[in-house]
Short mmCIF file of C-alpha atoms and ligand atoms in Angstrom, two decimals:
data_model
loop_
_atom_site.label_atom_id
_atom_site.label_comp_id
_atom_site.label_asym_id
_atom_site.label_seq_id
_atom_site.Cartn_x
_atom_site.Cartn_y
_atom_site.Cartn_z
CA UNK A 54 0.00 0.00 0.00
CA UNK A 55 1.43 3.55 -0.88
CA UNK A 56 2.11 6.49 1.49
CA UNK A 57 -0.84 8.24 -0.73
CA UNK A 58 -3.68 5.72 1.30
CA UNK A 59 -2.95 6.01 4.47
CA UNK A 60 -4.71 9.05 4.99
CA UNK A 61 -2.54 11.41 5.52
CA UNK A 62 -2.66 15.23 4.45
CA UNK A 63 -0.76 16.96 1.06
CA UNK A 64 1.56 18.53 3.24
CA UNK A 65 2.57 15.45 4.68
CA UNK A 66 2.64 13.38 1.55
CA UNK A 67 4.90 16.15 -0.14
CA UNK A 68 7.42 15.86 3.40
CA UNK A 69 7.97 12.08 2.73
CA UNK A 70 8.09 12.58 -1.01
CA UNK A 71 11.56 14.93 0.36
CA UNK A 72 12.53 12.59 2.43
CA UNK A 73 13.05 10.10 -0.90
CA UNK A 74 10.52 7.25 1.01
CA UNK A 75 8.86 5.61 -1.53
CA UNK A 76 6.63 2.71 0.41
CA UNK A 77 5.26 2.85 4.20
CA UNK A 78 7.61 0.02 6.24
CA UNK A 79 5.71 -2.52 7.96
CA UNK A 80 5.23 -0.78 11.23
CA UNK A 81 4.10 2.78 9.65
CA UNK A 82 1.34 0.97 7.41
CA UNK A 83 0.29 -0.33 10.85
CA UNK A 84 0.93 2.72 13.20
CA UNK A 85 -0.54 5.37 10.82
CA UNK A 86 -3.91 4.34 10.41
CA UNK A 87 -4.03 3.77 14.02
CA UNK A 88 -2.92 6.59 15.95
CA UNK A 89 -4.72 8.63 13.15
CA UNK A 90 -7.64 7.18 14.11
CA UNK A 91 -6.74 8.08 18.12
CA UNK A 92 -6.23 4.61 19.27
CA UNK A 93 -3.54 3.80 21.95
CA UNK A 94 -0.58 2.19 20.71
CA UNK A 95 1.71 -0.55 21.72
CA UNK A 96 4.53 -0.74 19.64
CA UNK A 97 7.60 -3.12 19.88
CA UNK A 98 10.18 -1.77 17.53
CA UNK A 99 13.69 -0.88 17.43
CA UNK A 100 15.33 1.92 15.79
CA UNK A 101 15.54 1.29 12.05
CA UNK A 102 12.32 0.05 11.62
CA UNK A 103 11.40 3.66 10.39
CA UNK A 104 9.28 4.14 14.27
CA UNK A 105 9.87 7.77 14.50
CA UNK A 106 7.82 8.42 11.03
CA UNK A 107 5.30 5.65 12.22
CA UNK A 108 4.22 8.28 15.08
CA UNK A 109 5.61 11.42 13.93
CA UNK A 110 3.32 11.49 10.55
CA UNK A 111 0.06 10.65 11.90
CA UNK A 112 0.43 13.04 14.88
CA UNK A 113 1.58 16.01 12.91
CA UNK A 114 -1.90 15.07 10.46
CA UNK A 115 -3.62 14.86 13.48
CA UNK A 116 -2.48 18.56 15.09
CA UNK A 117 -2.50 20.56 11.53
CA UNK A 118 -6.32 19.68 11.86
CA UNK A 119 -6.85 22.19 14.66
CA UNK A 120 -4.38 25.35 16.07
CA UNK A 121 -4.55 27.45 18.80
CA UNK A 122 -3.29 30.16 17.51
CA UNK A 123 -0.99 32.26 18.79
CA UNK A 124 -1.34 30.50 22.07
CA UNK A 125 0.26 27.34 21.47
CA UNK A 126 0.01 24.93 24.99
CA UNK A 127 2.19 22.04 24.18
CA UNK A 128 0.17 19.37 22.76
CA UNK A 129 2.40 16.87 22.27
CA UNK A 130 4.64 14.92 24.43
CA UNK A 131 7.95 12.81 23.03
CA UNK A 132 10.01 11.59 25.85
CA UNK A 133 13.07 9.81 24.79
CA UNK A 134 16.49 7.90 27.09
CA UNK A 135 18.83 10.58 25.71
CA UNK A 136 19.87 13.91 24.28
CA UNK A 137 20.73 12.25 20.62
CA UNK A 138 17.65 10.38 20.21
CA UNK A 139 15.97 13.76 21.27
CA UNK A 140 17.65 15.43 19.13
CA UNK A 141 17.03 12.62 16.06
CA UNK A 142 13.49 12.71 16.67
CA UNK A 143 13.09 16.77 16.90
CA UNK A 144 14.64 16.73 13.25
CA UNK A 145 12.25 14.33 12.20
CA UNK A 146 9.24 16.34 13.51
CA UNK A 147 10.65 19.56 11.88
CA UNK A 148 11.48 17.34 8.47
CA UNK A 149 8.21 15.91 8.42
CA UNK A 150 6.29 19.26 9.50
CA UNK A 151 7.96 21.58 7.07
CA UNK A 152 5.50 21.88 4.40
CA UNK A 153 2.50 22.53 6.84
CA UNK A 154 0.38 25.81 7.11
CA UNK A 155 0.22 26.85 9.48
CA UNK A 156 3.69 26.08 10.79
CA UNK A 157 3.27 24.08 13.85
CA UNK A 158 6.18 24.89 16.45
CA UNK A 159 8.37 21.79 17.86
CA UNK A 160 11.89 22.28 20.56
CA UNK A 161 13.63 19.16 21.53
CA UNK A 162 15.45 20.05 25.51
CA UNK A 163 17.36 17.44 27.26
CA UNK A 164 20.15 17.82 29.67
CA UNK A 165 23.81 18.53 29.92
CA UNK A 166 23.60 21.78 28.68
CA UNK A 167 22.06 24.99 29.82
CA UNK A 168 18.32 25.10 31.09
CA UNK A 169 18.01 29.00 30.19
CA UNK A 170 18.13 29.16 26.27
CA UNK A 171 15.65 26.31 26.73
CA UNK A 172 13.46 28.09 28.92
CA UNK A 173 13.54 31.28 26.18
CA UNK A 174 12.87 28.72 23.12
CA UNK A 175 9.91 27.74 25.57
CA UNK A 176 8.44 30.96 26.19
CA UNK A 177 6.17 31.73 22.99
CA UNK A 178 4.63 27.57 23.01
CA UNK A 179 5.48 24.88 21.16
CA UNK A 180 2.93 22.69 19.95
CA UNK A 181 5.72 19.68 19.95
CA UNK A 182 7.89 19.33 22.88
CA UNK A 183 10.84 16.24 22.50
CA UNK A 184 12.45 16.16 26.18
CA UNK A 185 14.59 13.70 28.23
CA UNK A 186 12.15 13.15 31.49
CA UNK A 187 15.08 14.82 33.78
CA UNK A 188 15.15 18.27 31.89
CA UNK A 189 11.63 17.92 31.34
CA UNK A 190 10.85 18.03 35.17
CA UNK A 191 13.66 20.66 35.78
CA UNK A 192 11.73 23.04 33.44
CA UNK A 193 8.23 22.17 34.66
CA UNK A 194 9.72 23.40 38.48
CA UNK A 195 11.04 26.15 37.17
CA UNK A 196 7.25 27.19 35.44
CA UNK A 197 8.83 26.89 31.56
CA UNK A 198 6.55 24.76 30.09
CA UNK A 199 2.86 23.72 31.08
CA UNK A 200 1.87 20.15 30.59
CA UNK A 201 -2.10 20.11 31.10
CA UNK A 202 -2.99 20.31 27.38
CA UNK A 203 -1.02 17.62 26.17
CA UNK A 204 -3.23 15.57 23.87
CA UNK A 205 -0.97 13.00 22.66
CA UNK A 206 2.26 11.15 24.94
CA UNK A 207 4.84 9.21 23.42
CA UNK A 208 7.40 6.95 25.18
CA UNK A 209 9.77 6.10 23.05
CA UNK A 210 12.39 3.42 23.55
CA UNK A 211 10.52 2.81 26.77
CA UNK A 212 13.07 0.20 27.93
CA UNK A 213 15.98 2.64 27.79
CA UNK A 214 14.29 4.90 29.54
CA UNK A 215 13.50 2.36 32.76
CA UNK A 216 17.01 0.91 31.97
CA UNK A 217 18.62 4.31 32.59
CA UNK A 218 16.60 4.65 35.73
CA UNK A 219 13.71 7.36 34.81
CA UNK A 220 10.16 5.38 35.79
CA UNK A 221 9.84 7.84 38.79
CA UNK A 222 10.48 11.09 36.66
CA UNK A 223 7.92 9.41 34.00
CA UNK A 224 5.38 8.87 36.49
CA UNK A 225 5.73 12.53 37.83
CA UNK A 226 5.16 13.62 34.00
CA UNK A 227 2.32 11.55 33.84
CA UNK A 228 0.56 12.96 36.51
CA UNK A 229 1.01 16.39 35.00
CA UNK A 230 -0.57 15.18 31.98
CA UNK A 231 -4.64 15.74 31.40
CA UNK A 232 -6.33 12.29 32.41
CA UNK A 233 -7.86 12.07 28.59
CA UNK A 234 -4.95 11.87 25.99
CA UNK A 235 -3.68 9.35 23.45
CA UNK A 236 -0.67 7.37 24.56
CA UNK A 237 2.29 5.43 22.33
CA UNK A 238 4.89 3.52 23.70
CA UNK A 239 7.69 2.02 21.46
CA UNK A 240 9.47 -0.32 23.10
CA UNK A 241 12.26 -2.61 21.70
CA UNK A 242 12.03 -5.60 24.37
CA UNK A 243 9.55 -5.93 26.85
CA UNK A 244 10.51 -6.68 30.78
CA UNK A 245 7.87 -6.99 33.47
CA UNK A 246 8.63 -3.48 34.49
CA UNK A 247 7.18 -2.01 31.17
CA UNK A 248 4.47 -4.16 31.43
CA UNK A 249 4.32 -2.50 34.78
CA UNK A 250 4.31 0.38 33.01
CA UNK A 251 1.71 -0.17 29.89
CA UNK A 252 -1.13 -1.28 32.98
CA UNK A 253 -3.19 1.81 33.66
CA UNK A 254 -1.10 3.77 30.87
CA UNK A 255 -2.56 2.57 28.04
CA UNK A 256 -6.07 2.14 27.97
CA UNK A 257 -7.20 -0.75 24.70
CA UNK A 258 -3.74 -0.18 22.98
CA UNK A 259 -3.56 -1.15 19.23
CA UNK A 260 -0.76 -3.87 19.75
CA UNK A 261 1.98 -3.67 16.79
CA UNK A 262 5.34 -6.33 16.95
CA UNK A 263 7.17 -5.68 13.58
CA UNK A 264 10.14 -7.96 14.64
CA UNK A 265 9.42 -10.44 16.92
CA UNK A 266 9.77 -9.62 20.51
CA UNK A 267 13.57 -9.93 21.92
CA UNK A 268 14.77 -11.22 17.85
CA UNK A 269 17.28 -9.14 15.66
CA UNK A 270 16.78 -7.85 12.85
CA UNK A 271 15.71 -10.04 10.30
CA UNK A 272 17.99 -8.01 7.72
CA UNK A 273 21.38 -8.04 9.55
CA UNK A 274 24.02 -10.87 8.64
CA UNK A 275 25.64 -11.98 12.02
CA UNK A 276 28.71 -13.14 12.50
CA UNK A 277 31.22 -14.17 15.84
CA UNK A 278 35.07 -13.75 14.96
CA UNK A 279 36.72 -15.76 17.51
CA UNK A 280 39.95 -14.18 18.45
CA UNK A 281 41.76 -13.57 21.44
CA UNK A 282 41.44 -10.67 23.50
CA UNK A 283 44.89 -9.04 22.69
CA UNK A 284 44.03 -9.31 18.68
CA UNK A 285 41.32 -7.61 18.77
CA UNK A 286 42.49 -4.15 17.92
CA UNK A 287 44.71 -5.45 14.77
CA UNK A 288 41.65 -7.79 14.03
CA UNK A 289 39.55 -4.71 13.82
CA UNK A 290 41.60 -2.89 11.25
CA UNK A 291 42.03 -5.45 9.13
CA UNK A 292 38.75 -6.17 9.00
CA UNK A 293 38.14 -2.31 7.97
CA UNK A 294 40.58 -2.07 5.46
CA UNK A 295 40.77 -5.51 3.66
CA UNK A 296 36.82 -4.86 3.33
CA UNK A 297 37.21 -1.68 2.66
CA UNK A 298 35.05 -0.59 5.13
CA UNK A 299 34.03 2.96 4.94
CA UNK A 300 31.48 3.80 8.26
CA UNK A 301 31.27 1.45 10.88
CA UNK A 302 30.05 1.82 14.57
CA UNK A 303 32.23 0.14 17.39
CA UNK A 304 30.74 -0.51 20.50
CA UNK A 305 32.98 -1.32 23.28
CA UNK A 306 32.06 -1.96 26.89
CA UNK A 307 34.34 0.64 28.48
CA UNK A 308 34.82 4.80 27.86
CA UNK A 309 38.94 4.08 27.97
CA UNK A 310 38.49 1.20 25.91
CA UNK A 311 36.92 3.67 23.13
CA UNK A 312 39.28 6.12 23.36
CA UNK A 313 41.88 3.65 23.51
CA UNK A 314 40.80 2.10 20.14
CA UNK A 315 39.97 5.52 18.70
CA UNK A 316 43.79 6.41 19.44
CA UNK A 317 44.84 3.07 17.84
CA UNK A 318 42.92 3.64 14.43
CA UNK A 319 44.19 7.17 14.47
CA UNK A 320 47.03 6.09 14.68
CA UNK A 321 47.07 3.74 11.27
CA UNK A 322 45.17 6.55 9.30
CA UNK A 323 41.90 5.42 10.41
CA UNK A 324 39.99 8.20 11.18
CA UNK A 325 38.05 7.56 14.03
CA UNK A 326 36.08 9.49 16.91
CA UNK A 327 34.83 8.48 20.22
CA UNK A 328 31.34 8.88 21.73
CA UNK A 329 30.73 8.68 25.48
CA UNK A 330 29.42 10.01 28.43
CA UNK A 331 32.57 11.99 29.50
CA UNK A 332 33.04 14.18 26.46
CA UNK A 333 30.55 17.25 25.59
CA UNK A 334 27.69 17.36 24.27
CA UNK A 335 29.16 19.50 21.47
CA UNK A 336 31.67 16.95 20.95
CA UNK A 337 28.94 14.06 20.71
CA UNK A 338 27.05 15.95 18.30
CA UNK A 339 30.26 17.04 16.25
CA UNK A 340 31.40 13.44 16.23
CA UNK A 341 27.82 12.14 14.89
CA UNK A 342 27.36 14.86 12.21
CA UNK A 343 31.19 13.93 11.13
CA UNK A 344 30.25 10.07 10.91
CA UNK A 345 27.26 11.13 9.08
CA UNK A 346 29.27 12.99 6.57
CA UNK A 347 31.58 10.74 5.87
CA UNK A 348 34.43 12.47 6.88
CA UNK A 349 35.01 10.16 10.23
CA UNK A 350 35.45 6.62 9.52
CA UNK A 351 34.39 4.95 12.35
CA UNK A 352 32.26 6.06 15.56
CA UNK A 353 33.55 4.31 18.23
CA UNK A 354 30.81 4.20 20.92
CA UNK A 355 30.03 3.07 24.57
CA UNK A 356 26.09 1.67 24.81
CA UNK A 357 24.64 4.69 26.91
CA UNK A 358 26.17 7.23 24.25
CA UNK A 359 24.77 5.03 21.33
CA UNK A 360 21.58 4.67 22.07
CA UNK A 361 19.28 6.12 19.53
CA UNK A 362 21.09 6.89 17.21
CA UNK A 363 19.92 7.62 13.72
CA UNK A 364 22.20 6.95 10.78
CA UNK A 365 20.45 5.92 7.64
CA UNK A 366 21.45 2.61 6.54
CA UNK A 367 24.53 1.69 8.58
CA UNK A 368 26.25 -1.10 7.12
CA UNK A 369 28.13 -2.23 9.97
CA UNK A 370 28.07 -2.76 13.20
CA UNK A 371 30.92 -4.41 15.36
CA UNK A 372 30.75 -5.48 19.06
CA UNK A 373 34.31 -5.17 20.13
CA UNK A 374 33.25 -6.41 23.00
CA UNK A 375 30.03 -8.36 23.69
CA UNK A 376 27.54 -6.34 25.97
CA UNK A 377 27.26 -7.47 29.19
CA UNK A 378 23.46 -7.66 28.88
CA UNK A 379 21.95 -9.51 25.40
CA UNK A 380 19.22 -7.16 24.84
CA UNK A 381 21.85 -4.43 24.69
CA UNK A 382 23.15 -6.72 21.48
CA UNK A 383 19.96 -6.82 20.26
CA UNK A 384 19.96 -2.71 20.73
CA UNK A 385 23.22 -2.53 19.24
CA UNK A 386 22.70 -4.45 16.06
CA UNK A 387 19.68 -2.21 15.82
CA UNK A 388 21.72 0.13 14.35
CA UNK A 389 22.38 -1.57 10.97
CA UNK A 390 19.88 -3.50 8.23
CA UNK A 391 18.04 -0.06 8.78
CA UNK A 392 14.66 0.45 7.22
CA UNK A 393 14.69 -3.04 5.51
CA UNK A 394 18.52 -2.25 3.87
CA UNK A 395 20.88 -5.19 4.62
CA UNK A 396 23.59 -4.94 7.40
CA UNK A 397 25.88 -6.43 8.86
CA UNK A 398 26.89 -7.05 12.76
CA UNK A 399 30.18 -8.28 13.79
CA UNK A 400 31.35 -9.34 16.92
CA UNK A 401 35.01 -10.03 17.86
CA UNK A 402 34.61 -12.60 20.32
CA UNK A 403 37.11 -13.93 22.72
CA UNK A 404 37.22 -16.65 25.16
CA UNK A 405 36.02 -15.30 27.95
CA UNK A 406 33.04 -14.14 26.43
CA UNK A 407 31.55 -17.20 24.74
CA UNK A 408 29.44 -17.92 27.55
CA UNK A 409 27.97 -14.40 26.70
CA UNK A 410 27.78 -15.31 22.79
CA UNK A 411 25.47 -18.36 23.72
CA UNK A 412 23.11 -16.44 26.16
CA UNK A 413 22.70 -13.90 23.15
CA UNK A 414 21.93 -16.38 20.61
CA UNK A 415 19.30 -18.26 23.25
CA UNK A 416 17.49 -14.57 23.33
CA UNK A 417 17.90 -13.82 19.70
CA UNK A 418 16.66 -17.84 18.95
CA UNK A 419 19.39 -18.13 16.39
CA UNK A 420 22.59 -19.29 15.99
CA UNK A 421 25.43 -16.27 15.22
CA UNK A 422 27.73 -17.51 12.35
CA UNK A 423 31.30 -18.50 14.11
CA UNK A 424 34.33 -17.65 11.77
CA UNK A 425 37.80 -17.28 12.10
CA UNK A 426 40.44 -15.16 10.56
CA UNK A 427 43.76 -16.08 9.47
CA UNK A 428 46.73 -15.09 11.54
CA UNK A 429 43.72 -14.18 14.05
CA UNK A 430 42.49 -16.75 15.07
CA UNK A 431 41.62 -17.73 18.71
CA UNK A 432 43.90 -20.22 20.60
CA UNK A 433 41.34 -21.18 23.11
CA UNK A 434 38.53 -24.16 21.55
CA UNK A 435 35.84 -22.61 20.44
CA UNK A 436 32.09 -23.04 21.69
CA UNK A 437 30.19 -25.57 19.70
CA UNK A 438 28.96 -24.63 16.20
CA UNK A 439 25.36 -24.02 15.67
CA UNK A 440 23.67 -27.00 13.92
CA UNK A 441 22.39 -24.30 10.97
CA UNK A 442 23.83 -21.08 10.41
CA UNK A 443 21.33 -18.08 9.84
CA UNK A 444 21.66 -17.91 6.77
CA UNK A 445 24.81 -18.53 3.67
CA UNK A 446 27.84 -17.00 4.31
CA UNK A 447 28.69 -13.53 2.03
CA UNK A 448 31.79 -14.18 0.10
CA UNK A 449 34.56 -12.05 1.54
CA UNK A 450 37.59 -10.36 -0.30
CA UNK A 451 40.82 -12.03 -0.18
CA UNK A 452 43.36 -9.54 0.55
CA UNK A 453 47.18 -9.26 0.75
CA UNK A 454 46.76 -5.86 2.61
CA UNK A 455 48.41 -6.03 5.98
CA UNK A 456 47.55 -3.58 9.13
CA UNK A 457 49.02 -5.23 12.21
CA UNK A 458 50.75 -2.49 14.00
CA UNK A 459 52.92 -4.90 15.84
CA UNK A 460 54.65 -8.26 16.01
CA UNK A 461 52.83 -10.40 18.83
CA UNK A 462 54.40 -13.58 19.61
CA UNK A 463 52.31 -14.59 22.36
CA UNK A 464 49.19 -14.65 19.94
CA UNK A 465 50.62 -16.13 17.12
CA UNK A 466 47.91 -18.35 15.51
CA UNK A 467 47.59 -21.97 16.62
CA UNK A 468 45.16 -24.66 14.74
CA UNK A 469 41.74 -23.31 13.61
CA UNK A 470 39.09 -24.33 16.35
CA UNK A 471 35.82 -25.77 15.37
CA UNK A 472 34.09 -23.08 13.70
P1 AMP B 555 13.76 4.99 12.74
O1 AMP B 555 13.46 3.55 12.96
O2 AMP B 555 12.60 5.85 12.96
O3 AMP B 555 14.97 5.43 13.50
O4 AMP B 555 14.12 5.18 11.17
C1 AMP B 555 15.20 4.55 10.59
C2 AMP B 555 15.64 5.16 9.27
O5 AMP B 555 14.75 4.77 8.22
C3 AMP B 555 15.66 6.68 9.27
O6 AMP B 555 16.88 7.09 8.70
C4 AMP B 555 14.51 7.09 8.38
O7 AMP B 555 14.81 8.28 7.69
C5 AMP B 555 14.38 5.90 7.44
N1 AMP B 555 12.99 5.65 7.00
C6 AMP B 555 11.86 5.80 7.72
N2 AMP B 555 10.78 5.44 7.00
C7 AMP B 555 11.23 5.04 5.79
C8 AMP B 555 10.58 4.54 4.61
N3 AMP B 555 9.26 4.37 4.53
N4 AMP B 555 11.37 4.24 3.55
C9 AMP B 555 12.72 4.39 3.63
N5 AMP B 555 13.39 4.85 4.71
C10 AMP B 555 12.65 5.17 5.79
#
């Protein structure tokens, strides 16, 4: 079904036409029709599913039908985990929005950075508010922003949000909110606490699963290098240049680790940049926009920092090191096979973390390819191979290109293990 019947206005039509969309994914041709309608929604979906225009659309439709004026209360509610899914889903509201008339007014605030320019963005209404709960609450003290005509709530990535610790700030927003509005939670697994959550939040919700609960997506090609630990780094590289490799997000488990392994890739004329939560906001945002251009190779990134964000069809993932939870690998290989696009998440597993690997694959219900590289390969025995791999292997290029940066003796390769 095209964009054109879903029932959206011109305006809108003309804003994905821009945007270079040609068909609805599967959870907008479901989320559309119902929060156009006013239903309740009940969404699990990850980032890359195309979420953000699956609300976004049908509640910008839904506003344009009616304006206050001059006197704009804020009438919708989008709380997101952090600042740079905030920010993400502010540009989609203004991207989407653009060709409306009248102009409806959206401000994204989160924290970090100063409350008072927010507070003066605040002061003539916005009809679309995108916060982080914290800031959100640290404004409403401080009389900046007025919650009691909020028609429409959305949580999105509703298990970040508990994960990072912010169910009591979201249940001090709710009780701001007025008792009759339309609610949407996107959520990409679901613990007992958000079903804690969804009781007595939503009322009938419209129930939408576009990948099956707690599975990756169905587009990404996984596979497990087996190394050792100390390989890792020259594993990496090689793996970037003898693919050819030209943006790829890192996640690694620790901030030093990232800016360890940004230093290293430096280093060999890799340019790379580190995301976490010690460096500034502005150099978060001027990392992302970098990686986005093109001009910074790979993002190196610790889970908190990543979460959310948006890069359109990321081709590769890699787990330097395996998260310590497996929905956080689920999260992470979010990132790539975007919007139905292949992808492709690698992990450079080493011993110690193949108990990890198999607790993964018994969430994700598959097996992860297990491969080995030459001169890389691990010298402990590897975990048992899967009976059927996902799905064939891609043929890889051969190459005579070399990036070790040093001689290590005490990892030189020893037989292949079973994978
Ligand atoms: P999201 O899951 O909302 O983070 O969106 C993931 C990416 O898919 C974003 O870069 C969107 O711009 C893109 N996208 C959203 N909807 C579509 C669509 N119908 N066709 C192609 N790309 C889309």
């Amino acid at each position: 079904m095209p964009f054109s019947q879903l029932g959206l206005s011109d305006p809108l039509l003309r804003a994905i036409a821009d945007a270079g969309y040609s068909t609805p994914s599967p959870i907008q041709l479901q989320a559309i029709p119902a929060v156009l309608s006013g239903h309740d929604l009940l969404a699990a979906a990850q980032t890359g599913t195309g979420k953000t225009a699956g609300f976004a659309l049908p509640i910008l439709h839904r506003l344009s039908q009616h304006s206050y004026g001059a006197n704009r209360p804020v009438r919708v509610l989008i709380l997101t985990p952090t600042r740079e899914l905030a920010a993400q889903v502010g540009e989609s509201v203004a991207k989407y929005g653009a060709h409306l008339h009248p102009r409806l007014k959206s401000e994204v605030v989160f924290g970090g950075v100063k409350i008072n320019p927010q507070m003066m963005r605040l002061r003539g209404g916005v009809d679309v508010l995108v916060a982080t709960p914290g800031r959100l609450l640290d404004l409403v003290n401080q009389n900046a922003v007025k919650l009691d005509k909020v028609e429409t709530l959305v949580l999105d990535e509703a298990d970040r949000m508990l994960d990072m610790g912010f169910i009591r700030d979201i249940r001090k927003i709710i009780a701001l909110l007025p008792k009759r509005r339309q609610n949407l939670l996107f959520s990409a697994t679901f613990s007992e606490d958000i079903r804690k959550l969804t009781t007595g939040l939503l009322v009938n919700p419209v129930k939408i699963e576009v990948a099956a609960r707690n599975t990756a997506a169905e587009t990404v090609e996984q596979i497990a290098y087996l190394c050792n630990k100390a390989n890792k780094a020259e594993l990496l590289c090689h793996l970037i240049k003898t693919n050819n490799w030209q943006q790829v997000l890192v996640f690694t488990s620790t901030k030093h680790g990232a800016n360890r392994l940004t230093d290293k890739l430096n280093k060999i004329d890799i340019k790379a940049a580190a995301i976490h939560g010690n460096k500034s906001q502005g150099a978060r945002t001027s990392a992302l926009a970098g990686f986005k251009a093109g001009e910074i190779r790979v993002l190196v990134a610790t889970d908190v920092a990543a979460r959310g964000i948006d890069i359109a069809l990321l081709p590769h993932v890699v787990n330097y090191e395996l998260p310590r939870s497996p929905a956080d690998y689920v999260h992470r290989i979010g990132r790539t096979g975007r919007a139905g696009e292949e992808g492709q998440a690698v992990s450079l597993v080493s011993h110690d973390e193949y108990a990890v690997l198999r607790l993964i694959e018994k969430l994700i219900g598959t097996p992860v390819k297990r491969e080995q590289i030459a001169g890389f390969e691990a010298s402990e025995a590897a975990p048992p191979m899967p009976p059927e791999p996902p799905r064939a292997p891609r043929p890889r290029r051969n190459s005579t290109q070399s990036c070790k940066t040093s001689a290590n003796s005490s990892n030189k390769p020893k037989a292949r293990g079973s994978a």
